[in-house]
Short mmCIF file of C-alpha atoms in Angstrom, two decimals:
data_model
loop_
_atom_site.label_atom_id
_atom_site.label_comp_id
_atom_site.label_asym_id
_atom_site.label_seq_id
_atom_site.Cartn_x
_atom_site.Cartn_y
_atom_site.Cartn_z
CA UNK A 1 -5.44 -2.68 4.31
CA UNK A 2 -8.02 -5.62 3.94
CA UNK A 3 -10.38 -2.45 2.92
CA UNK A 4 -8.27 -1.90 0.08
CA UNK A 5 -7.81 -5.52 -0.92
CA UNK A 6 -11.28 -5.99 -1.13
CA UNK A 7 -12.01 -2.38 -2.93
CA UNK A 8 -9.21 -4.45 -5.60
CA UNK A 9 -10.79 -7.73 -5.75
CA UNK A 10 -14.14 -6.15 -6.68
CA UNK A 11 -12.78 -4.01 -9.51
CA UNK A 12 -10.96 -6.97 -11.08
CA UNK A 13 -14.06 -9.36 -10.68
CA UNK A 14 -15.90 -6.66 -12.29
CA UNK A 15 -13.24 -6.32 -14.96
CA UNK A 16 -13.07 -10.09 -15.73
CA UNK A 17 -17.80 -10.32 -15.89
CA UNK A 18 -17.54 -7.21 -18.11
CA UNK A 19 -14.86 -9.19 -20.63
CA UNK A 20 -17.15 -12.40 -20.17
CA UNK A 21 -20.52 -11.01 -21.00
CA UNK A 22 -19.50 -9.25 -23.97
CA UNK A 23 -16.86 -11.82 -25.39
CA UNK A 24 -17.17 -15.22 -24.01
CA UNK A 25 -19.50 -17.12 -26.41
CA UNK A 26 -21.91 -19.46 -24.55
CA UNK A 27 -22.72 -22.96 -24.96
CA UNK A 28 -24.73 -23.27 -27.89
CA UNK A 29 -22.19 -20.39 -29.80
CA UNK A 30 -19.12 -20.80 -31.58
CA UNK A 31 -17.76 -17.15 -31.83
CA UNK A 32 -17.44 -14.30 -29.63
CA UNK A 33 -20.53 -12.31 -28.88
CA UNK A 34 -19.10 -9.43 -29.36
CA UNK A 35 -15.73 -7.13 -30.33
CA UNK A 36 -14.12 -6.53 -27.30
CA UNK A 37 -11.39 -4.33 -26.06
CA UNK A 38 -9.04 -6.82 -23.78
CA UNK A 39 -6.38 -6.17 -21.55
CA UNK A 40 -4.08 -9.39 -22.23
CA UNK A 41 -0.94 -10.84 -20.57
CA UNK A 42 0.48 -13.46 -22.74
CA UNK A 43 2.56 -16.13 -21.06
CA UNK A 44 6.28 -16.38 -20.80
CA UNK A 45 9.12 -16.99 -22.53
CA UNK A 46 10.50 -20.25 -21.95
CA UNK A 47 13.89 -19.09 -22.17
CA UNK A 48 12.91 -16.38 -19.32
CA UNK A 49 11.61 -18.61 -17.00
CA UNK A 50 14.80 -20.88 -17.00
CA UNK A 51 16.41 -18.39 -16.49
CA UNK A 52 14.83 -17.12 -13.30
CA UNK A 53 14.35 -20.66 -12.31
CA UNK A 54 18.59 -20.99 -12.64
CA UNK A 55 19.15 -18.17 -10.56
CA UNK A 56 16.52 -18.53 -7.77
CA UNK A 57 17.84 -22.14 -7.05
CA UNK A 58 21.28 -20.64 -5.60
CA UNK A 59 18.46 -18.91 -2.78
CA UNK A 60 17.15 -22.63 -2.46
CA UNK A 61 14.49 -21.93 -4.02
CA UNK A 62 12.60 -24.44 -6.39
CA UNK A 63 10.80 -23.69 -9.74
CA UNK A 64 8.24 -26.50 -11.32
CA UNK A 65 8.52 -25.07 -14.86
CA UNK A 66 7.36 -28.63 -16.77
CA UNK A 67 4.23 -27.11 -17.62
CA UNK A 68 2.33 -23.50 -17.95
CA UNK A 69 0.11 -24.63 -14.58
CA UNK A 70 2.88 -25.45 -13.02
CA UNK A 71 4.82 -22.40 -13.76
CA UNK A 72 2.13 -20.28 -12.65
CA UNK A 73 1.97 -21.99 -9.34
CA UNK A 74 5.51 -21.96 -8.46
CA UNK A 75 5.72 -18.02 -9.56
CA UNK A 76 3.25 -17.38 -7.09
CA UNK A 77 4.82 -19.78 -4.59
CA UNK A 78 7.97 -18.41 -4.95
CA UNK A 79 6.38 -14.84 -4.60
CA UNK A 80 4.99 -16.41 -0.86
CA UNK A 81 8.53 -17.67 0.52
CA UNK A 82 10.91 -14.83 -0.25
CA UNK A 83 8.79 -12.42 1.40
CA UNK A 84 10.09 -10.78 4.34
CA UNK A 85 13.34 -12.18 3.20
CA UNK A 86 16.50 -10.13 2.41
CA UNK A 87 16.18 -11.23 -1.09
CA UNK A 88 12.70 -10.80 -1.51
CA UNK A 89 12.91 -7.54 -3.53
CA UNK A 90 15.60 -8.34 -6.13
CA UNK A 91 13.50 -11.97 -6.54
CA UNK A 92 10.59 -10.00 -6.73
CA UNK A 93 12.40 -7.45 -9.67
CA UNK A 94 13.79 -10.25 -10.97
CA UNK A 95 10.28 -12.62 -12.03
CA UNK A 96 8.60 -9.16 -12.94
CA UNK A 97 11.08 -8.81 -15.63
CA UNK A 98 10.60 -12.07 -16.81
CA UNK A 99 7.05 -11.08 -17.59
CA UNK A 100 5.66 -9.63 -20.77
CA UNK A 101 4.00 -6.46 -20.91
CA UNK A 102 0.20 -6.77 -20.56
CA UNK A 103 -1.57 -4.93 -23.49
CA UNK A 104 -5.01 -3.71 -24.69
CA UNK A 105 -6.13 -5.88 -28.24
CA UNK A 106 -9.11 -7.02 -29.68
CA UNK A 107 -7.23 -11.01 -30.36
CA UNK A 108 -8.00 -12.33 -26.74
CA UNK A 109 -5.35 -14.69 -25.24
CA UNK A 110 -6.36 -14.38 -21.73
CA UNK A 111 -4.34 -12.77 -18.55
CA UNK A 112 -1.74 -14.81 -17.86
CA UNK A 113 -0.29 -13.13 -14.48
CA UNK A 114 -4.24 -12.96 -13.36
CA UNK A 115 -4.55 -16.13 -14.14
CA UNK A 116 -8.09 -15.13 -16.34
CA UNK A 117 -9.29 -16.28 -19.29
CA UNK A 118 -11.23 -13.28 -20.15
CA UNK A 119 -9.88 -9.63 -18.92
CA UNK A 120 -10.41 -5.96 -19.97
CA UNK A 121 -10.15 -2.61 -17.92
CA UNK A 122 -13.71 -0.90 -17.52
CA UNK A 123 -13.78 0.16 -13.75
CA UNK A 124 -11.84 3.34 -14.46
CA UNK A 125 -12.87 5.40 -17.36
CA UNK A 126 -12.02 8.84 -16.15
CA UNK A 127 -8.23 8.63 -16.38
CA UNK A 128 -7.80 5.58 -19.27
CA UNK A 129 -9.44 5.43 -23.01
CA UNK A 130 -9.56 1.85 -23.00
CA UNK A 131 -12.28 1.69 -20.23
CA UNK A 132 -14.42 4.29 -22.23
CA UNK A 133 -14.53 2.30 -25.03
CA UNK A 134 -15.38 -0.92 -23.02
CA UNK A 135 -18.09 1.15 -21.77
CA UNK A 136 -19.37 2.53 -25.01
CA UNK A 137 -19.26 -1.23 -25.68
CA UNK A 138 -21.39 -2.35 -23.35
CA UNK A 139 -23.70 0.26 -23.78
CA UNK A 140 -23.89 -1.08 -27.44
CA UNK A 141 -24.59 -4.61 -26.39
CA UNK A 142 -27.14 -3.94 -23.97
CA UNK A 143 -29.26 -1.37 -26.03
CA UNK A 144 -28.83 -5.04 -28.93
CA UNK A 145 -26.28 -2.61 -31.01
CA UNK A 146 -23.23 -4.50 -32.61
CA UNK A 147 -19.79 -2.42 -33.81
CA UNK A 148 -18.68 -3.74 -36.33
CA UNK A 149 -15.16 -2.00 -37.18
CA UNK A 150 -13.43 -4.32 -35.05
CA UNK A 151 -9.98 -3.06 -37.14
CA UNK A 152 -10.82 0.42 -36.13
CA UNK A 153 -11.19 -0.77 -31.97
CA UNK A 154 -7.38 -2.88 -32.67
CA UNK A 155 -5.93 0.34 -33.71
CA UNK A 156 -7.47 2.50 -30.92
CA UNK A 157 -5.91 -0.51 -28.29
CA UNK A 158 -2.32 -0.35 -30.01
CA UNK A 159 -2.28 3.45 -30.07
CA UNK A 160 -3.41 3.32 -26.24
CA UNK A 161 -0.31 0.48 -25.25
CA UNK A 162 1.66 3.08 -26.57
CA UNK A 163 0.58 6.10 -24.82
CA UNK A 164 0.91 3.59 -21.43
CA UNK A 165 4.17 2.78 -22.15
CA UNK A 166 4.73 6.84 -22.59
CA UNK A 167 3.31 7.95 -19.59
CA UNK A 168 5.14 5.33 -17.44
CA UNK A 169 8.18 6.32 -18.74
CA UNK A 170 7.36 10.31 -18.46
CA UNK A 171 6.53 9.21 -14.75
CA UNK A 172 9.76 7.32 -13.92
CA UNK A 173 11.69 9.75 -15.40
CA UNK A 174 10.05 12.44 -13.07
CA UNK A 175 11.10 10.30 -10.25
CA UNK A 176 14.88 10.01 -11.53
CA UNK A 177 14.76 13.49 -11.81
CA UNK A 178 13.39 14.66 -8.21
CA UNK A 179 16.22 11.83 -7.15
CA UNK A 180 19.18 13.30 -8.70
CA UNK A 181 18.02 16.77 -7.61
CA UNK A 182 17.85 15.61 -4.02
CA UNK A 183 20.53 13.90 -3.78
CA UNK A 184 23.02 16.81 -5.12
CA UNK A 185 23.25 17.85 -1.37
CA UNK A 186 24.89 14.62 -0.52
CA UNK A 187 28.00 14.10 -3.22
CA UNK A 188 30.55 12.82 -1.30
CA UNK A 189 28.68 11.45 1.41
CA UNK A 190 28.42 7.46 2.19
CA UNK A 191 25.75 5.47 1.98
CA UNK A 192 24.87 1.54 2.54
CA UNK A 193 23.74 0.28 -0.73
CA UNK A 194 22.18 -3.26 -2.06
CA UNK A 195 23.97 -3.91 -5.65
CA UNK A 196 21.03 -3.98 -7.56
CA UNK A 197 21.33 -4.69 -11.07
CA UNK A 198 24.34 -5.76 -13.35
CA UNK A 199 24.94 -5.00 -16.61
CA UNK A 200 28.11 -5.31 -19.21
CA UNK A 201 29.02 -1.76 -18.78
CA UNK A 202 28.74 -1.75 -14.57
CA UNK A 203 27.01 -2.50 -11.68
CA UNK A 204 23.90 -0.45 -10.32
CA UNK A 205 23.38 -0.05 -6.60
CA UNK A 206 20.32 1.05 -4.87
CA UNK A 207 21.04 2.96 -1.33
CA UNK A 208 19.13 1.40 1.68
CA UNK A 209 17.89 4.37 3.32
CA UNK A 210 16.13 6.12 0.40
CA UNK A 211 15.35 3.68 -2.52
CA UNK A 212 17.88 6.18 -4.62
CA UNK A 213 19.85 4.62 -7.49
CA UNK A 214 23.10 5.16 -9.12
CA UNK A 215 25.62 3.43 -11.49
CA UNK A 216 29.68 2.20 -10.82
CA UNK A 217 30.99 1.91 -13.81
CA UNK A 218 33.32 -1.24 -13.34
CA UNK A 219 35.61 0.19 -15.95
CA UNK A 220 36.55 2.80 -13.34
CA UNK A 221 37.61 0.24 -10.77
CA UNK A 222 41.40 0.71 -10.00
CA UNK A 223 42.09 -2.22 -7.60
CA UNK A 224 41.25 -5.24 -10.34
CA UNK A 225 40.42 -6.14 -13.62
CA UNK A 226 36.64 -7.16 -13.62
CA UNK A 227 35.53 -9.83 -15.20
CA UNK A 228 31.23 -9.79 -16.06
CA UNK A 229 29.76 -13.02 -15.39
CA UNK A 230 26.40 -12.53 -16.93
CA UNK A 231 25.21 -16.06 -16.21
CA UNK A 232 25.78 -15.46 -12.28
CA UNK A 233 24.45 -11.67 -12.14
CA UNK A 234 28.18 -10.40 -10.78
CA UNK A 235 31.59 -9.20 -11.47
CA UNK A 236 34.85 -11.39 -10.98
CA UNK A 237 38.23 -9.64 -10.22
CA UNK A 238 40.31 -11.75 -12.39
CA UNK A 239 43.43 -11.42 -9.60
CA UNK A 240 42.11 -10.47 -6.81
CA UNK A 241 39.14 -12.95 -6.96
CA UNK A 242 36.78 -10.28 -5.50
CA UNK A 243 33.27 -10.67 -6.29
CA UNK A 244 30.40 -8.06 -6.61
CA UNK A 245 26.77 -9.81 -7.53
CA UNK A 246 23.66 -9.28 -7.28
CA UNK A 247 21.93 -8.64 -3.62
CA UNK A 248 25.31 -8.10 -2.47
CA UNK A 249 25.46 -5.26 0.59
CA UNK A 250 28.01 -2.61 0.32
CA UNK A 251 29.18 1.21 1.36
CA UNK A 252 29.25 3.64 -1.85
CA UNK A 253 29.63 7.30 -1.96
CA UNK A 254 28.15 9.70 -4.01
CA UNK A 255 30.66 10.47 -6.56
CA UNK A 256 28.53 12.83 -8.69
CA UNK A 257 24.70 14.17 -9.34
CA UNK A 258 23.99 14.81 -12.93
CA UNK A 259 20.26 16.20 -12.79
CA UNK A 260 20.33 17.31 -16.32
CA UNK A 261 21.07 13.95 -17.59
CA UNK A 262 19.11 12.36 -14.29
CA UNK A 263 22.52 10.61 -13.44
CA UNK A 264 23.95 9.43 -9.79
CA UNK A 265 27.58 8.25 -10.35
CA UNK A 266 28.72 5.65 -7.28
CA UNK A 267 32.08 4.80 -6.20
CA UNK A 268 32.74 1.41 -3.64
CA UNK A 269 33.98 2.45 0.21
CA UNK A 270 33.76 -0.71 0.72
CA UNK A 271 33.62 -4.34 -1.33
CA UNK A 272 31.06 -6.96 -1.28
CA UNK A 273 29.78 -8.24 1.64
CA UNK A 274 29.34 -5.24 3.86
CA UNK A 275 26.60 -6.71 6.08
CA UNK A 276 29.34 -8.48 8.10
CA UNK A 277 31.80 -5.34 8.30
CA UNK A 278 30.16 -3.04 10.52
CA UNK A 279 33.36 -2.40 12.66
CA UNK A 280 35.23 -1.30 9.23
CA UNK A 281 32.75 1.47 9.10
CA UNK A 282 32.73 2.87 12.83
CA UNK A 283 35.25 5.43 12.09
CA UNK A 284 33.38 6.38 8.80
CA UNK A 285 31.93 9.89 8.18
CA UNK A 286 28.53 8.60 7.18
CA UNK A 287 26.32 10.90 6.49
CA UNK A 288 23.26 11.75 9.17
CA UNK A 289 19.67 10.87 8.18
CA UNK A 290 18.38 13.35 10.36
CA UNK A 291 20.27 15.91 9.40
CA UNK A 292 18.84 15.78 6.38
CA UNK A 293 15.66 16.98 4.74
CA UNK A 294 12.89 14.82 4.13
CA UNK A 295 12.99 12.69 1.13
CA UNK A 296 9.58 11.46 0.26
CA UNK A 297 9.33 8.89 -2.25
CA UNK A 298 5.98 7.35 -3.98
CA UNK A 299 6.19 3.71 -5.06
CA UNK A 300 3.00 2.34 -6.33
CA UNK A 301 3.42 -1.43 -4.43
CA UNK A 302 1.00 -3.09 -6.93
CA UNK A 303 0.48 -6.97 -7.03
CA UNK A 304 3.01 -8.69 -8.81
CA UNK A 305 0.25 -9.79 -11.87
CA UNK A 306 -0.12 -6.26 -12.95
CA UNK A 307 4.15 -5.90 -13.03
CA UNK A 308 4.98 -6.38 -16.15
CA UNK A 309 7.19 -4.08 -17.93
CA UNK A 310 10.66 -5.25 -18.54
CA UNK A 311 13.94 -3.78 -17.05
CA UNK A 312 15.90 -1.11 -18.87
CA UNK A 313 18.73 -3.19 -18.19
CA UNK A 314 20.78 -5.46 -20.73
CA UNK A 315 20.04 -8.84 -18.98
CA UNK A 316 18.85 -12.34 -20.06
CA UNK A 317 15.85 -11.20 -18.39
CA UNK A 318 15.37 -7.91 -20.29
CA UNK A 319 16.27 -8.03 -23.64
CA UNK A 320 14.15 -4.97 -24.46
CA UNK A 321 15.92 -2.73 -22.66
CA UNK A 322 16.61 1.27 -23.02
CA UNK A 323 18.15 2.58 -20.16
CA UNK A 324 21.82 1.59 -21.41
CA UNK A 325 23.42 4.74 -19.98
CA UNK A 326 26.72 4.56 -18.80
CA UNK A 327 25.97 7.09 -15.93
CA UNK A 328 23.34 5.23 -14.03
CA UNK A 329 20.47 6.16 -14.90
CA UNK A 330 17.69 3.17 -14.01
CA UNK A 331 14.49 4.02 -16.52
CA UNK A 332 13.13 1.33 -15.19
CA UNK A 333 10.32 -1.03 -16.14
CA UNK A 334 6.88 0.00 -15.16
CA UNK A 335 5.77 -1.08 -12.40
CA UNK A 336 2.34 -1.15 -12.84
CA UNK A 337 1.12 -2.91 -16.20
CA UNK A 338 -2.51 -3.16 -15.54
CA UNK A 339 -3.35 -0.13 -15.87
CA UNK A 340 -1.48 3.29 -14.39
CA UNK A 341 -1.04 5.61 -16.88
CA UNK A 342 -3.40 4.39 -19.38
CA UNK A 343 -3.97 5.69 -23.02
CA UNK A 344 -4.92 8.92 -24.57
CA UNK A 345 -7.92 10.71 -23.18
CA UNK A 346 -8.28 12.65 -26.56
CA UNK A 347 -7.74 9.78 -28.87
CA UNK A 348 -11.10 8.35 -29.46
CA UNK A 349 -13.78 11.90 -30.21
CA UNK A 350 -16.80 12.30 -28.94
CA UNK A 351 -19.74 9.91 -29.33
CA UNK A 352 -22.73 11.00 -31.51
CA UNK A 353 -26.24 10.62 -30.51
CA UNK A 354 -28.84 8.60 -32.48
CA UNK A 355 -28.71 7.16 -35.78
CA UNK A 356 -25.19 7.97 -36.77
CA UNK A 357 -21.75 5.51 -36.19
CA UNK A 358 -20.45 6.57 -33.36
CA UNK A 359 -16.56 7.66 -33.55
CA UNK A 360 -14.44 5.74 -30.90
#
């Protein structure tokens, strides 16, 4: 809603004055004003952005990647022209794991995906530490107070990044849960799928009709000897010539719902390609979507500059990965790294009145 957009706009404008006025020296100054608490989103790997660059082009896509400006802009073409496509979300997955994570720090180096020079969260101190200690901040600098334990603010921002990085993985793993619990009524039912990651130990597939995801492990496949092409995002049968890549449509069943472990095991009903074999199908018991109960699954849809956690997957986009389990279980990256989950409410005390340091 354009309500919403502009509710979003505001907060980050008043984000970005907030970092300005208490770190941006002005003219006649040659240091900061002040210690700040920044949310920063370093730039790119080099190697990253090749390789997204590589793998849009076989879309027909184009990448400028001569220079950081230039990156930036064709990110956030790119971003323009696959929307509404078929592609769009894997593209989409794809550049937001080629991002780093953003982070709270005191050593400013701008926000990269926001495209700001100065950046720090202040607009939401009820649910994130970082913001109270912006605001504790700025209360400091407007009463003419200084802090001067600048190592002390470094080591709150670290310890918050780390209770983020928590709390979105507490949350997707939540979500995996719920998932695999829901999806226990369906094992050995058939689903249309969108292979949607692909890994050296097998391919993950993400079913259409509710966002659910679950692992084939190629090792399992009976009809070929698969060959991973990690270069191309696919699998090779090395007789059968039968290829499974990324984006590719297909018909899986549910083979097995591990909740304790938050597993979905796949097996193919049907190879790559399945978009264009709808009469193979006709005859198929697929299961009934409204025979079902209803499935209700949250996805925060935030813009891609606040995207930033890498994929669990082993991938030359994700190198970082932790989600390496051989029964399909996605972790995920976080899909919202400017700011859901934020740090630890109870890691900074309470502030002290008059003369005395205040604890942050």
């Amino acid at each position: 809603l354009d309500a919403h957009k502009l509710i979003e706009d505001f907060m980050l404008l008043a984000n970005r004055k907030v970092a300005e006025l208490l770190g941006k020296p002005k003219a006649n100054e040659q240091k900061k004003r002040h210690p700040v608490v920044y949310r920063i989103h370093d730039t790119p790997s080099t190697d990253k952005m090749n390789a997204l660059g590589e793998f849009v082009a076989k879309f027909g896509y184009k990448m400028d990647l001569k220079s950081t400006k230039s990156t930036t802009a064709s990110l956030n073409q790119l971003l323009k022209d696959v929307n509404g496509k078929k592609e769009s979300d894997m593209i989409e997955l794809l550049a937001v794991r080629s991002m780093p994570k953003a982070i709270y720090t005191t050593k400013n180096v701008g926000h990269y995906g926001l495209g700001f020079d100065f950046y720090t969260h202040f607009t939401s101190p009820i649910r994130r530490y970082p913001d109270v200690m912006v605001h504790r901040l700025l209360q400091a600098f407007l009463e003419g107070k200084t802090y001067s334990n600048e190592n002390e603010l470094e080591n709150l921002s670290k310890h918050s990044s780390e209770m983020e990085k928590l709390a979105a993985e507490a949350e997707r793993s939540s979500i995996k849960f719920k998932q695999v619990e829901y999806m226990e009524q369906f094992v050995g039912d058939r689903f249309r799928g969108m292979i949607s990651g692909v890994t050296d130990f097998g391919i993950f597939v993400e079913i259409v009709e509710n966002k659910c995801e679950g692992m084939i492990r190629m090792r399992d496949q009976r009809d070929d000897f698969y060959v991973y092409d990690e270069d191309n995002y696919r699998y090779v049968g090395r007789n059968n010539g039968k290829i499974y890549a990324l984006g590719d449509s297909v018909w899986i069943e549910v083979r097995k719902a591990d909740v304790f472990r938050k597993q979905l095991d796949f097996v193919f009903v049907s190879g790559p390609g399945a978009k264009n074999d709808e009469d193979d199908f006709k005859s198929q018991p697929v299961s009934n979507p409204f025979n079902r109960p209803e499935g209700k699954f949250s996805e925060t849809n935030a813009e891609f500059a606040k995207k930033s956690d890498s994929g669990p997957r082993k991938s030359k986009f994700s190198k970082s990965g932790s989600g390496k389990n051989s029964g399909g279980s996605k972790g995920g990256g976080g899909k919202n790294s400017g700011g859901k989950g934020g740090g630890n409410r109870d890691s900074g005390g309470k502030g002290k009145e008059g003369g005395k340091k205040k604890r942050w």
